[in-house]
Amino acid sequence: MQQVRRKLVAGNWKMHGYPALVAELVPNVVAATQNLNMDVLFIPPYTSLAAVSEQVKNTHCFVGAQSVSEYPEGAYTGEVSTRMLLDLGCKFTLVGHSERRSIFGESNADVAAKFLAAKQAGIEPILCVGETLQQRESGDTEQCIDRQLQAVVDVLDSIGGADGLNGAIVAYEPVWAIGTGRTASAEQAQAVHAFIRDEIAELNSDIAEELKILYGGSVNESNAGELFAQKDIDGGLIGGSSLKADSFSAICQAAS
Ligand code: PEP
């Protein structure tokens, strides 16, 4: 029997989000989405987490972080720990966003360590995976994603093996589609989402059936409906279009 996975739309603000944006955008989106049958997640920069957390208190919306330290505490200048995120009301954190991987050099092993730290702290990691244009064009999409998933699976032993994926989320974000205005077609995205679910099903079919897999990469209000209608696409990770209340709310509407 096929499970019904509740859709999630997450807005990754990246390095945007001054107090004026928080004050304008968050209440508008909260009001526009309150009767929808889906979940909404705001992912602002660290400096806006407290303010967004306050704005979403007692609403249907959640707040999450863009990354997290793999270390619990100590002399790690510039890092933010899981406990700090919990104190700010974060229920989720991205790990392995392609900008963290390509600009800041995070390896698959680094991302896996962050995934493990989040899980151990009770924060659900949203594991971002995706291939570059060069990998896609040379037919290496599945191998790339397989390596990104496998690095996480390799560290899950200490939290019950594949059970450690329970409740976690995967975001498939083809690197060539992020911030480029070039979206994967619904068929291209669905094919990779099905591949990810099949890979996880080899470890545990129940967890695979429940796993939310988000699509990210130039999602907007025009293409969201077709993407979210695909069998294995359970919502979206939205960058640019999450900074405008109308666009983000319309994308949430397309998921409900
Ligand atoms: C992202 O930052 O995760 C993203 C998908 O960005 P955009 O929607 O702007 O492509």
PDB file of C-alpha atoms and ligand atoms in Angstrom:
ATOM      1  CA  MET A   1       0.000   0.000   0.000  1.00  0.00           C
ATOM      2  CA  GLN A   2       1.408   3.397  -0.901  1.00  0.00           C
ATOM      3  CA  GLN A   3       2.050   5.779   2.018  1.00  0.00           C
ATOM      4  CA  VAL A   4       0.834   9.333   1.773  1.00  0.00           C
ATOM      5  CA  ARG A   5       3.785  11.568   2.545  1.00  0.00           C
ATOM      6  CA  ARG A   6       2.834  15.034   3.752  1.00  0.00           C
ATOM      7  CA  LYS A   7       4.480  17.613   1.551  1.00  0.00           C
ATOM      8  CA  LEU A   8       7.074  20.062   2.883  1.00  0.00           C
ATOM      9  CA  VAL A   9       8.169  23.336   1.305  1.00  0.00           C
ATOM     10  CA  ALA A  10      11.345  24.826   2.761  1.00  0.00           C
ATOM     11  CA  GLY A  11      12.685  28.294   1.982  1.00  0.00           C
ATOM     12  CA  ASN A  12      16.478  28.561   2.011  1.00  0.00           C
ATOM     13  CA  TRP A  13      17.185  32.277   2.389  1.00  0.00           C
ATOM     14  CA  LYS A  14      20.952  31.783   1.991  1.00  0.00           C
ATOM     15  CA  MET A  15      22.824  34.957   3.075  1.00  0.00           C
ATOM     16  CA  HIS A  16      19.731  37.169   2.873  1.00  0.00           C
ATOM     17  CA  GLY A  17      17.372  38.188   5.628  1.00  0.00           C
ATOM     18  CA  TYR A  18      17.695  41.421   7.548  1.00  0.00           C
ATOM     19  CA  PRO A  19      15.073  42.267  10.211  1.00  0.00           C
ATOM     20  CA  ALA A  20      12.939  44.090   7.623  1.00  0.00           C
ATOM     21  CA  LEU A  21      12.633  40.924   5.541  1.00  0.00           C
ATOM     22  CA  VAL A  22      11.740  38.812   8.576  1.00  0.00           C
ATOM     23  CA  ALA A  23       9.077  41.317   9.651  1.00  0.00           C
ATOM     24  CA  GLU A  24       7.576  41.561   6.179  1.00  0.00           C
ATOM     25  CA  LEU A  25       7.875  38.064   4.779  1.00  0.00           C
ATOM     26  CA  VAL A  26       7.244  35.661   7.634  1.00  0.00           C
ATOM     27  CA  PRO A  27       3.828  36.911   8.847  1.00  0.00           C
ATOM     28  CA  ASN A  28       2.614  37.137   5.248  1.00  0.00           C
ATOM     29  CA  VAL A  29       3.582  33.562   4.479  1.00  0.00           C
ATOM     30  CA  VAL A  30       2.217  32.295   7.794  1.00  0.00           C
ATOM     31  CA  ALA A  31      -1.148  33.936   7.065  1.00  0.00           C
ATOM     32  CA  ALA A  32      -1.271  32.788   3.445  1.00  0.00           C
ATOM     33  CA  THR A  33      -0.491  29.157   4.240  1.00  0.00           C
ATOM     34  CA  GLN A  34      -2.371  28.564   7.465  1.00  0.00           C
ATOM     35  CA  ASN A  35      -5.162  26.505   5.904  1.00  0.00           C
ATOM     36  CA  LEU A  36      -2.976  24.454   3.592  1.00  0.00           C
ATOM     37  CA  ASN A  37      -2.467  20.738   3.995  1.00  0.00           C
ATOM     38  CA  MET A  38       1.333  20.776   3.966  1.00  0.00           C
ATOM     39  CA  ASP A  39       4.274  21.906   6.120  1.00  0.00           C
ATOM     40  CA  VAL A  40       6.241  25.155   5.754  1.00  0.00           C
ATOM     41  CA  LEU A  41       9.836  25.596   6.874  1.00  0.00           C
ATOM     42  CA  PHE A  42      11.836  28.828   6.969  1.00  0.00           C
ATOM     43  CA  ILE A  43      15.619  28.465   6.729  1.00  0.00           C
ATOM     44  CA  PRO A  44      17.083  31.932   7.386  1.00  0.00           C
ATOM     45  CA  PRO A  45      20.727  32.740   8.200  1.00  0.00           C
ATOM     46  CA  TYR A  46      21.805  32.075  11.803  1.00  0.00           C
ATOM     47  CA  THR A  47      21.402  35.747  12.723  1.00  0.00           C
ATOM     48  CA  SER A  48      17.677  35.689  11.918  1.00  0.00           C
ATOM     49  CA  LEU A  49      16.838  32.345  13.550  1.00  0.00           C
ATOM     50  CA  ALA A  50      15.701  33.861  16.853  1.00  0.00           C
ATOM     51  CA  ALA A  51      13.462  36.417  15.157  1.00  0.00           C
ATOM     52  CA  VAL A  52      11.893  33.891  12.779  1.00  0.00           C
ATOM     53  CA  SER A  53      11.469  31.429  15.624  1.00  0.00           C
ATOM     54  CA  GLU A  54       9.529  34.072  17.540  1.00  0.00           C
ATOM     55  CA  GLN A  55       7.359  34.814  14.504  1.00  0.00           C
ATOM     56  CA  VAL A  56       6.416  31.167  13.919  1.00  0.00           C
ATOM     57  CA  LYS A  57       5.730  30.365  17.580  1.00  0.00           C
ATOM     58  CA  ASN A  58       2.240  28.804  17.896  1.00  0.00           C
ATOM     59  CA  THR A  59       1.812  28.641  14.122  1.00  0.00           C
ATOM     60  CA  HIS A  60       1.920  25.701  11.699  1.00  0.00           C
ATOM     61  CA  CYS A  61       5.369  26.771  10.390  1.00  0.00           C
ATOM     62  CA  PHE A  62       8.848  25.578  11.385  1.00  0.00           C
ATOM     63  CA  VAL A  63      12.304  27.118  11.472  1.00  0.00           C
ATOM     64  CA  GLY A  64      15.585  25.442  10.531  1.00  0.00           C
ATOM     65  CA  ALA A  65      19.259  26.232   9.963  1.00  0.00           C
ATOM     66  CA  GLN A  66      21.391  26.250   6.817  1.00  0.00           C
ATOM     67  CA  SER A  67      24.177  24.180   8.329  1.00  0.00           C
ATOM     68  CA  VAL A  68      25.470  22.980  11.695  1.00  0.00           C
ATOM     69  CA  SER A  69      28.763  22.085  13.282  1.00  0.00           C
ATOM     70  CA  GLU A  70      29.691  18.455  13.596  1.00  0.00           C
ATOM     71  CA  TYR A  71      31.281  19.321  16.981  1.00  0.00           C
ATOM     72  CA  PRO A  72      29.233  19.629  20.171  1.00  0.00           C
ATOM     73  CA  GLU A  73      31.123  22.496  21.840  1.00  0.00           C
ATOM     74  CA  GLY A  74      34.584  24.024  22.164  1.00  0.00           C
ATOM     75  CA  ALA A  75      37.262  25.994  20.358  1.00  0.00           C
ATOM     76  CA  TYR A  76      35.678  26.029  16.889  1.00  0.00           C
ATOM     77  CA  THR A  77      35.586  29.686  15.906  1.00  0.00           C
ATOM     78  CA  GLY A  78      32.726  30.544  13.587  1.00  0.00           C
ATOM     79  CA  GLU A  79      30.810  27.328  14.169  1.00  0.00           C
ATOM     80  CA  VAL A  80      27.283  26.881  15.546  1.00  0.00           C
ATOM     81  CA  SER A  81      26.399  23.728  17.466  1.00  0.00           C
ATOM     82  CA  THR A  82      23.289  21.571  17.496  1.00  0.00           C
ATOM     83  CA  ARG A  83      22.536  22.664  21.050  1.00  0.00           C
ATOM     84  CA  MET A  84      22.615  26.322  20.003  1.00  0.00           C
ATOM     85  CA  LEU A  85      20.173  25.520  17.190  1.00  0.00           C
ATOM     86  CA  LEU A  86      17.870  23.679  19.590  1.00  0.00           C
ATOM     87  CA  ASP A  87      17.927  26.701  21.907  1.00  0.00           C
ATOM     88  CA  LEU A  88      16.711  28.796  18.962  1.00  0.00           C
ATOM     89  CA  GLY A  89      13.816  26.444  18.233  1.00  0.00           C
ATOM     90  CA  CYS A  90      15.286  24.717  15.182  1.00  0.00           C
ATOM     91  CA  LYS A  91      13.682  21.413  14.290  1.00  0.00           C
ATOM     92  CA  PHE A  92      15.643  20.961  11.053  1.00  0.00           C
ATOM     93  CA  THR A  93      18.997  21.785   9.507  1.00  0.00           C
ATOM     94  CA  LEU A  94      20.306  21.554   5.983  1.00  0.00           C
ATOM     95  CA  VAL A  95      23.486  19.548   5.606  1.00  0.00           C
ATOM     96  CA  GLY A  96      25.589  19.414   2.455  1.00  0.00           C
ATOM     97  CA  HIS A  97      23.976  22.197   0.465  1.00  0.00           C
ATOM     98  CA  SER A  98      25.891  22.387  -2.810  1.00  0.00           C
ATOM     99  CA  GLU A  99      27.172  25.872  -1.924  1.00  0.00           C
ATOM    100  CA  ARG A 100      28.674  24.439   1.289  1.00  0.00           C
ATOM    101  CA  ARG A 101      30.241  21.638  -0.732  1.00  0.00           C
ATOM    102  CA  SER A 102      31.564  23.692  -3.675  1.00  0.00           C
ATOM    103  CA  ILE A 103      32.444  27.058  -2.061  1.00  0.00           C
ATOM    104  CA  PHE A 104      33.451  25.914   1.430  1.00  0.00           C
ATOM    105  CA  GLY A 105      34.920  22.562   0.501  1.00  0.00           C
ATOM    106  CA  GLU A 106      32.705  20.299   2.594  1.00  0.00           C
ATOM    107  CA  SER A 107      33.388  16.705   1.639  1.00  0.00           C
ATOM    108  CA  ASN A 108      30.927  13.810   1.725  1.00  0.00           C
ATOM    109  CA  ALA A 109      32.557  12.763   5.022  1.00  0.00           C
ATOM    110  CA  ASP A 110      32.114  16.268   6.528  1.00  0.00           C
ATOM    111  CA  VAL A 111      28.456  16.277   5.500  1.00  0.00           C
ATOM    112  CA  ALA A 112      27.941  12.828   6.992  1.00  0.00           C
ATOM    113  CA  ALA A 113      29.456  13.987  10.290  1.00  0.00           C
ATOM    114  CA  LYS A 114      27.034  16.931  10.383  1.00  0.00           C
ATOM    115  CA  PHE A 115      24.125  14.615   9.561  1.00  0.00           C
ATOM    116  CA  LEU A 116      25.096  12.366  12.464  1.00  0.00           C
ATOM    117  CA  ALA A 117      25.540  15.269  14.889  1.00  0.00           C
ATOM    118  CA  ALA A 118      22.085  16.641  14.001  1.00  0.00           C
ATOM    119  CA  LYS A 119      20.391  13.268  14.352  1.00  0.00           C
ATOM    120  CA  GLN A 120      22.060  12.581  17.693  1.00  0.00           C
ATOM    121  CA  ALA A 121      20.827  15.965  18.966  1.00  0.00           C
ATOM    122  CA  GLY A 122      17.231  15.443  17.822  1.00  0.00           C
ATOM    123  CA  ILE A 123      17.360  17.835  14.870  1.00  0.00           C
ATOM    124  CA  GLU A 124      16.189  16.403  11.556  1.00  0.00           C
ATOM    125  CA  PRO A 125      18.879  16.809   8.891  1.00  0.00           C
ATOM    126  CA  ILE A 126      17.870  17.687   5.348  1.00  0.00           C
ATOM    127  CA  LEU A 127      20.625  16.014   3.343  1.00  0.00           C
ATOM    128  CA  CYS A 128      21.245  17.864   0.082  1.00  0.00           C
ATOM    129  CA  VAL A 129      22.523  15.775  -2.808  1.00  0.00           C
ATOM    130  CA  GLY A 130      22.920  16.470  -6.496  1.00  0.00           C
ATOM    131  CA  GLU A 131      25.183  16.241  -9.496  1.00  0.00           C
ATOM    132  CA  THR A 132      27.061  18.927 -11.411  1.00  0.00           C
ATOM    133  CA  LEU A 133      26.322  19.590 -15.066  1.00  0.00           C
ATOM    134  CA  GLN A 134      29.514  17.823 -16.026  1.00  0.00           C
ATOM    135  CA  GLN A 135      28.524  14.736 -14.020  1.00  0.00           C
ATOM    136  CA  ARG A 136      25.064  14.710 -15.641  1.00  0.00           C
ATOM    137  CA  GLU A 137      26.471  15.081 -19.131  1.00  0.00           C
ATOM    138  CA  SER A 138      28.955  12.283 -18.600  1.00  0.00           C
ATOM    139  CA  GLY A 139      26.243   9.947 -17.275  1.00  0.00           C
ATOM    140  CA  ASP A 140      27.506  10.033 -13.680  1.00  0.00           C
ATOM    141  CA  THR A 141      24.387  11.375 -11.939  1.00  0.00           C
ATOM    142  CA  GLU A 142      23.510   8.160 -10.120  1.00  0.00           C
ATOM    143  CA  GLN A 143      27.101   7.402  -9.084  1.00  0.00           C
ATOM    144  CA  CYS A 144      27.472  10.910  -7.660  1.00  0.00           C
ATOM    145  CA  ILE A 145      24.279  10.659  -5.631  1.00  0.00           C
ATOM    146  CA  ASP A 146      25.091   7.153  -4.549  1.00  0.00           C
ATOM    147  CA  ARG A 147      28.436   8.354  -3.114  1.00  0.00           C
ATOM    148  CA  GLN A 148      26.708  11.237  -1.303  1.00  0.00           C
ATOM    149  CA  LEU A 149      24.116   8.890   0.240  1.00  0.00           C
ATOM    150  CA  GLN A 150      26.608   6.144   1.026  1.00  0.00           C
ATOM    151  CA  ALA A 151      28.828   8.494   3.043  1.00  0.00           C
ATOM    152  CA  VAL A 152      25.878   9.119   5.361  1.00  0.00           C
ATOM    153  CA  VAL A 153      24.863   5.464   5.544  1.00  0.00           C
ATOM    154  CA  ASP A 154      28.455   4.635   6.520  1.00  0.00           C
ATOM    155  CA  VAL A 155      28.223   6.710   9.724  1.00  0.00           C
ATOM    156  CA  LEU A 156      24.809   5.538  10.850  1.00  0.00           C
ATOM    157  CA  ASP A 157      25.984   2.470  12.771  1.00  0.00           C
ATOM    158  CA  SER A 158      26.084   4.339  16.074  1.00  0.00           C
ATOM    159  CA  ILE A 159      22.411   5.338  15.730  1.00  0.00           C
ATOM    160  CA  GLY A 160      20.906   2.029  14.635  1.00  0.00           C
ATOM    161  CA  GLY A 161      22.063   1.709  11.017  1.00  0.00           C
ATOM    162  CA  ALA A 162      19.389   2.522   8.439  1.00  0.00           C
ATOM    163  CA  ASP A 163      16.992   3.409  11.282  1.00  0.00           C
ATOM    164  CA  GLY A 164      19.026   6.603  11.542  1.00  0.00           C
ATOM    165  CA  LEU A 165      17.380   7.729   8.304  1.00  0.00           C
ATOM    166  CA  ASN A 166      13.960   7.578   9.917  1.00  0.00           C
ATOM    167  CA  GLY A 167      12.500  11.095   9.943  1.00  0.00           C
ATOM    168  CA  ALA A 168      15.412  12.552   7.997  1.00  0.00           C
ATOM    169  CA  ILE A 169      14.814  14.292   4.676  1.00  0.00           C
ATOM    170  CA  VAL A 170      16.739  14.218   1.416  1.00  0.00           C
ATOM    171  CA  ALA A 171      16.758  17.186  -0.962  1.00  0.00           C
ATOM    172  CA  TYR A 172      17.712  16.427  -4.553  1.00  0.00           C
ATOM    173  CA  GLU A 173      19.223  19.588  -5.966  1.00  0.00           C
ATOM    174  CA  PRO A 174      20.976  19.281  -9.322  1.00  0.00           C
ATOM    175  CA  VAL A 175      23.816  21.793  -9.012  1.00  0.00           C
ATOM    176  CA  TRP A 176      23.196  23.035 -12.560  1.00  0.00           C
ATOM    177  CA  ALA A 177      19.646  24.041 -11.592  1.00  0.00           C
ATOM    178  CA  ILE A 178      20.423  26.000  -8.412  1.00  0.00           C
ATOM    179  CA  GLY A 179      20.046  29.734  -8.876  1.00  0.00           C
ATOM    180  CA  THR A 180      20.350  29.395 -12.657  1.00  0.00           C
ATOM    181  CA  GLY A 181      16.704  29.623 -13.683  1.00  0.00           C
ATOM    182  CA  ARG A 182      17.222  26.240 -15.351  1.00  0.00           C
ATOM    183  CA  THR A 183      14.956  23.684 -13.664  1.00  0.00           C
ATOM    184  CA  ALA A 184      15.179  19.929 -14.083  1.00  0.00           C
ATOM    185  CA  SER A 185      12.155  18.720 -16.012  1.00  0.00           C
ATOM    186  CA  ALA A 186       9.559  16.925 -13.926  1.00  0.00           C
ATOM    187  CA  GLU A 187      10.623  13.640 -15.586  1.00  0.00           C
ATOM    188  CA  GLN A 188      14.329  14.219 -14.892  1.00  0.00           C
ATOM    189  CA  ALA A 189      13.609  15.065 -11.259  1.00  0.00           C
ATOM    190  CA  GLN A 190      11.206  12.156 -10.763  1.00  0.00           C
ATOM    191  CA  ALA A 191      13.762   9.700 -12.185  1.00  0.00           C
ATOM    192  CA  VAL A 192      16.409  10.772  -9.665  1.00  0.00           C
ATOM    193  CA  HIS A 193      13.931  10.845  -6.765  1.00  0.00           C
ATOM    194  CA  ALA A 194      12.870   7.279  -7.621  1.00  0.00           C
ATOM    195  CA  PHE A 195      16.542   6.269  -7.733  1.00  0.00           C
ATOM    196  CA  ILE A 196      17.138   7.761  -4.264  1.00  0.00           C
ATOM    197  CA  ARG A 197      14.085   5.996  -2.837  1.00  0.00           C
ATOM    198  CA  ASP A 198      15.191   2.682  -4.382  1.00  0.00           C
ATOM    199  CA  GLU A 199      18.665   3.059  -2.898  1.00  0.00           C
ATOM    200  CA  ILE A 200      17.223   3.600   0.582  1.00  0.00           C
ATOM    201  CA  ALA A 201      14.718   0.752   0.056  1.00  0.00           C
ATOM    202  CA  GLU A 202      17.656  -1.617  -0.305  1.00  0.00           C
ATOM    203  CA  LEU A 203      18.456  -0.799   3.332  1.00  0.00           C
ATOM    204  CA  ASN A 204      14.908  -0.566   4.702  1.00  0.00           C
ATOM    205  CA  SER A 205      11.790  -0.484   2.556  1.00  0.00           C
ATOM    206  CA  ASP A 206       9.525   1.045   5.249  1.00  0.00           C
ATOM    207  CA  ILE A 207      11.912   3.944   5.857  1.00  0.00           C
ATOM    208  CA  ALA A 208      12.261   4.459   2.094  1.00  0.00           C
ATOM    209  CA  GLU A 209       8.480   4.616   1.688  1.00  0.00           C
ATOM    210  CA  GLU A 210       8.200   7.278   4.398  1.00  0.00           C
ATOM    211  CA  LEU A 211      11.293   9.275   3.408  1.00  0.00           C
ATOM    212  CA  LYS A 212      10.495  12.790   2.231  1.00  0.00           C
ATOM    213  CA  ILE A 213      12.548  13.683  -0.850  1.00  0.00           C
ATOM    214  CA  LEU A 214      12.394  17.371  -1.776  1.00  0.00           C
ATOM    215  CA  TYR A 215      13.328  18.823  -5.147  1.00  0.00           C
ATOM    216  CA  GLY A 216      15.375  22.026  -5.304  1.00  0.00           C
ATOM    217  CA  GLY A 217      16.686  24.049  -8.216  1.00  0.00           C
ATOM    218  CA  SER A 218      14.959  27.149  -9.632  1.00  0.00           C
ATOM    219  CA  VAL A 219      11.495  26.151  -8.392  1.00  0.00           C
ATOM    220  CA  ASN A 220       8.983  28.956  -8.884  1.00  0.00           C
ATOM    221  CA  GLU A 221       5.228  29.373  -8.835  1.00  0.00           C
ATOM    222  CA  SER A 222       4.975  28.326 -12.516  1.00  0.00           C
ATOM    223  CA  ASN A 223       6.831  25.023 -12.350  1.00  0.00           C
ATOM    224  CA  ALA A 224       6.090  23.916  -8.757  1.00  0.00           C
ATOM    225  CA  GLY A 225       2.746  22.246  -9.523  1.00  0.00           C
ATOM    226  CA  GLU A 226       4.127  19.896 -12.153  1.00  0.00           C
ATOM    227  CA  LEU A 227       7.175  19.001 -10.066  1.00  0.00           C
ATOM    228  CA  PHE A 228       5.169  18.352  -6.885  1.00  0.00           C
ATOM    229  CA  ALA A 229       2.693  16.149  -8.803  1.00  0.00           C
ATOM    230  CA  GLN A 230       5.437  13.570  -9.382  1.00  0.00           C
ATOM    231  CA  LYS A 231       5.078  10.370  -7.377  1.00  0.00           C
ATOM    232  CA  ASP A 232       8.402  10.626  -5.532  1.00  0.00           C
ATOM    233  CA  ILE A 233       8.631  14.416  -5.117  1.00  0.00           C
ATOM    234  CA  ASP A 234       7.454  15.328  -1.640  1.00  0.00           C
ATOM    235  CA  GLY A 235       7.884  19.083  -1.760  1.00  0.00           C
ATOM    236  CA  GLY A 236      10.616  21.576  -2.475  1.00  0.00           C
ATOM    237  CA  LEU A 237      13.713  23.347  -1.229  1.00  0.00           C
ATOM    238  CA  ILE A 238      13.341  26.840  -2.556  1.00  0.00           C
ATOM    239  CA  GLY A 239      16.081  29.476  -2.820  1.00  0.00           C
ATOM    240  CA  GLY A 240      15.396  32.712  -4.717  1.00  0.00           C
ATOM    241  CA  SER A 241      11.614  32.352  -4.788  1.00  0.00           C
ATOM    242  CA  SER A 242      11.476  31.935  -0.998  1.00  0.00           C
ATOM    243  CA  LEU A 243      12.409  35.603  -0.517  1.00  0.00           C
ATOM    244  CA  LYS A 244       9.135  36.919  -1.909  1.00  0.00           C
ATOM    245  CA  ALA A 245       6.031  36.246   0.176  1.00  0.00           C
ATOM    246  CA  ASP A 246       3.716  35.930  -2.826  1.00  0.00           C
ATOM    247  CA  SER A 247       5.946  33.535  -4.739  1.00  0.00           C
ATOM    248  CA  PHE A 248       6.766  31.383  -1.737  1.00  0.00           C
ATOM    249  CA  SER A 249       3.122  31.214  -0.660  1.00  0.00           C
ATOM    250  CA  ALA A 250       2.084  30.232  -4.200  1.00  0.00           C
ATOM    251  CA  ILE A 251       4.682  27.445  -4.191  1.00  0.00           C
ATOM    252  CA  CYS A 252       3.309  26.243  -0.828  1.00  0.00           C
ATOM    253  CA  GLN A 253      -0.178  26.308  -2.337  1.00  0.00           C
ATOM    254  CA  ALA A 254       1.037  24.094  -5.181  1.00  0.00           C
ATOM    255  CA  ALA A 255       2.134  21.526  -2.593  1.00  0.00           C
ATOM    256  CA  SER A 256      -1.160  21.277  -0.756  1.00  0.00           C
TER     257      SER A 256
HETATM  258  C1  PEP B   1      18.726  26.392  -3.043  1.00  0.00           C
HETATM  259  O1  PEP B   1      19.413  27.319  -2.637  1.00  0.00           O
HETATM  260  O2  PEP B   1      18.667  25.354  -2.379  1.00  0.00           O
HETATM  261  C2  PEP B   1      17.983  26.558  -4.284  1.00  0.00           C
HETATM  262  C3  PEP B   1      17.305  25.549  -4.751  1.00  0.00           C
HETATM  263  O3  PEP B   1      18.041  27.805  -4.888  1.00  0.00           O
HETATM  264  P1  PEP B   1      17.146  28.321  -6.120  1.00  0.00           P
HETATM  265  O4  PEP B   1      15.707  27.942  -5.824  1.00  0.00           O
HETATM  266  O5  PEP B   1      17.347  29.782  -6.160  1.00  0.00           O
HETATM  267  O6  PEP B   1      17.623  27.614  -7.341  1.00  0.00           O
END
